[in-house]
mmCIF file of C-alpha atoms in Angstrom:
data_model
loop_
_atom_site.group_PDB
_atom_site.id
_atom_site.type_symbol
_atom_site.label_atom_id
_atom_site.label_comp_id
_atom_site.label_asym_id
_atom_site.label_seq_id
_atom_site.Cartn_x
_atom_site.Cartn_y
_atom_site.Cartn_z
ATOM 1 C CA UNK W 1 -14.600 2.563 -59.075
ATOM 2 C CA UNK W 2 -11.822 0.062 -58.471
ATOM 3 C CA UNK W 3 -10.679 1.985 -55.377
ATOM 4 C CA UNK W 4 -14.223 2.002 -53.966
ATOM 5 C CA UNK W 5 -14.524 -1.749 -54.471
ATOM 6 C CA UNK W 6 -11.162 -2.305 -52.764
ATOM 7 C CA UNK W 7 -12.245 -0.222 -49.723
ATOM 8 C CA UNK W 8 -15.533 -2.145 -49.405
ATOM 9 C CA UNK W 9 -13.694 -5.493 -49.508
ATOM 10 C CA UNK W 10 -11.102 -4.263 -46.994
ATOM 11 C CA UNK W 11 -13.859 -3.076 -44.665
ATOM 12 C CA UNK W 12 -15.625 -6.438 -44.924
ATOM 13 C CA UNK W 13 -12.383 -8.276 -44.092
ATOM 14 C CA UNK W 14 -11.765 -6.092 -41.023
ATOM 15 C CA UNK W 15 -15.339 -6.553 -39.760
ATOM 16 C CA UNK W 16 -15.089 -10.326 -40.275
ATOM 17 C CA UNK W 17 -11.756 -10.514 -38.432
ATOM 18 C CA UNK W 18 -13.084 -8.553 -35.449
ATOM 19 C CA UNK W 19 -16.236 -10.670 -35.351
ATOM 20 C CA UNK W 20 -14.221 -13.898 -35.401
ATOM 21 C CA UNK W 21 -11.934 -12.641 -32.646
ATOM 22 C CA UNK W 22 -14.858 -11.706 -30.399
ATOM 23 C CA UNK W 23 -16.993 -14.772 -31.105
ATOM 24 C CA UNK W 24 -14.078 -17.163 -30.773
ATOM 25 C CA UNK W 25 -12.988 -18.179 -34.220
ATOM 26 C CA UNK W 26 -9.342 -17.848 -33.199
ATOM 27 C CA UNK W 27 -6.974 -20.243 -31.461
ATOM 28 C CA UNK W 28 -8.681 -20.005 -28.046
ATOM 29 C CA UNK W 29 -11.483 -22.343 -29.039
ATOM 30 C CA UNK W 30 -14.200 -20.181 -27.469
ATOM 31 C CA UNK W 31 -15.363 -16.645 -26.885
ATOM 32 C CA UNK W 32 -13.317 -14.121 -25.011
ATOM 33 C CA UNK W 33 -12.947 -15.008 -21.327
ATOM 34 C CA UNK W 34 -15.089 -13.163 -18.820
ATOM 35 C CA UNK W 35 -13.166 -10.500 -16.969
ATOM 36 C CA UNK W 36 -13.374 -10.694 -13.212
ATOM 37 C CA UNK W 37 -15.314 -7.726 -11.841
ATOM 38 C CA UNK W 38 -13.240 -5.128 -10.111
ATOM 39 C CA UNK W 39 -13.988 -5.317 -6.398
ATOM 40 C CA UNK W 40 -13.268 -2.894 -3.599
ATOM 41 C CA UNK W 41 -10.399 -4.128 -1.466
ATOM 42 C CA UNK W 42 -11.687 -2.624 1.798
ATOM 43 C CA UNK W 43 -9.131 0.157 2.383
ATOM 44 C CA UNK W 44 -10.776 1.166 5.652
ATOM 45 C CA UNK W 45 -8.546 0.025 8.515
ATOM 46 C CA UNK W 46 -10.108 -2.767 10.610
ATOM 47 C CA UNK W 47 -7.672 -2.385 13.515
ATOM 48 C CA UNK W 48 -8.033 1.329 14.291
ATOM 49 C CA UNK W 49 -10.649 4.081 14.108
ATOM 50 C CA UNK W 50 -11.288 5.625 10.718
ATOM 51 C CA UNK W 51 -9.618 8.980 10.186
ATOM 52 C CA UNK W 52 -10.064 11.859 7.764
ATOM 53 C CA UNK W 53 -7.218 10.582 5.563
ATOM 54 C CA UNK W 54 -8.914 7.193 5.207
ATOM 55 C CA UNK W 55 -12.072 8.856 3.920
ATOM 56 C CA UNK W 56 -10.116 11.103 1.544
ATOM 57 C CA UNK W 57 -8.289 8.107 0.040
ATOM 58 C CA UNK W 58 -11.430 5.965 -0.328
ATOM 59 C CA UNK W 59 -12.108 5.265 -4.016
ATOM 60 C CA UNK W 60 -14.815 2.957 -5.338
ATOM 61 C CA UNK W 61 -14.334 0.918 -8.519
ATOM 62 C CA UNK W 62 -16.601 1.833 -11.394
ATOM 63 C CA UNK W 63 -19.156 -0.558 -12.806
ATOM 64 C CA UNK W 64 -21.426 -0.406 -15.844
ATOM 65 C CA UNK W 65 -23.908 1.989 -14.185
ATOM 66 C CA UNK W 66 -21.729 3.904 -11.751
ATOM 67 C CA UNK W 67 -20.509 2.391 -8.500
ATOM 68 C CA UNK W 68 -21.302 -1.025 -7.061
ATOM 69 C CA UNK W 69 -24.067 -0.532 -4.515
ATOM 70 C CA UNK W 70 -22.745 -3.308 -2.270
ATOM 71 C CA UNK W 71 -19.320 -1.648 -1.964
ATOM 72 C CA UNK W 72 -20.811 1.757 -1.208
ATOM 73 C CA UNK W 73 -23.308 0.255 1.271
ATOM 74 C CA UNK W 74 -20.509 -1.596 3.084
ATOM 75 C CA UNK W 75 -18.391 1.540 3.394
ATOM 76 C CA UNK W 76 -21.355 3.646 4.547
ATOM 77 C CA UNK W 77 -22.419 1.089 7.155
ATOM 78 C CA UNK W 78 -18.833 0.956 8.455
ATOM 79 C CA UNK W 79 -18.727 4.759 8.670
ATOM 80 C CA UNK W 80 -22.133 4.809 10.386
ATOM 81 C CA UNK W 81 -20.951 2.286 12.976
ATOM 82 C CA UNK W 82 -17.808 4.335 13.633
ATOM 83 C CA UNK W 83 -19.854 7.519 14.076
ATOM 84 C CA UNK W 84 -22.329 5.794 16.408
ATOM 85 C CA UNK W 85 -19.434 4.476 18.488
ATOM 86 C CA UNK W 86 -17.854 7.926 18.682
ATOM 87 C CA UNK W 87 -21.194 9.528 19.610
ATOM 88 C CA UNK W 88 -21.677 6.992 22.405
ATOM 89 C CA UNK W 89 -18.139 7.635 23.683
ATOM 90 C CA UNK W 90 -18.699 11.415 23.617
ATOM 91 C CA UNK W 91 -22.009 11.016 25.478
ATOM 92 C CA UNK W 92 -20.294 8.852 28.129
ATOM 93 C CA UNK W 93 -17.511 11.382 28.601
ATOM 94 C CA UNK W 94 -19.958 14.295 28.788
ATOM 95 C CA UNK W 95 -22.072 12.521 31.404
ATOM 96 C CA UNK W 96 -18.963 11.664 33.407
ATOM 97 C CA UNK W 97 -17.865 15.302 33.234
ATOM 98 C CA UNK W 98 -21.317 16.524 34.308
ATOM 99 C CA UNK W 99 -21.290 14.035 37.187
ATOM 100 C CA UNK W 100 -17.843 15.190 38.277
ATOM 101 C CA UNK W 101 -18.949 18.837 38.261
ATOM 102 C CA UNK W 102 -21.965 18.170 40.502
ATOM 103 C CA UNK W 103 -20.171 15.955 43.023
ATOM 104 C CA UNK W 104 -19.687 17.551 46.506
ATOM 105 C CA UNK W 105 -15.931 17.033 46.572
ATOM 106 C CA UNK W 106 -15.432 18.790 43.295
ATOM 107 C CA UNK W 107 -12.688 21.394 43.197
ATOM 108 C CA UNK W 108 -13.452 24.148 40.736
ATOM 109 C CA UNK W 109 -10.736 25.006 38.262
ATOM 110 C CA UNK W 110 -12.533 28.234 37.325
ATOM 111 C CA UNK W 111 -10.944 31.568 38.166
ATOM 112 C CA UNK W 112 -12.779 33.164 41.130
ATOM 113 C CA UNK W 113 -14.725 36.364 40.594
ATOM 114 C CA UNK W 114 -13.036 39.587 41.881
ATOM 115 C CA UNK W 115 -15.682 40.096 44.611
ATOM 116 C CA UNK W 116 -14.986 36.570 45.956
ATOM 117 C CA UNK W 117 -11.327 37.394 46.599
ATOM 118 C CA UNK W 118 -11.997 40.122 49.201
#
């Protein structure tokens, strides 16, 4: 019975000490300071196009319910802009290539058919 009473008192002391530390009964004079939220330090390069390695190394900080929506939205909008820019560049190059193929002064780089050589 004495051992049970000692364990109950020890448990009460530990709970009281933890409560005082969290609420601010210690030397700090207040509750525990708020921790600054972990923010994404935009690892996507601003000075060059995004590459496969940049996407592979992209890691989002965790929050209470998963990932921060703002960080994910920023990264996705940046990726969308990069893809739109690349699509526009590809379309420009394809139209320039099609225009060069239909121009009258175009020299064909294709191998001639065997019946054309005779």
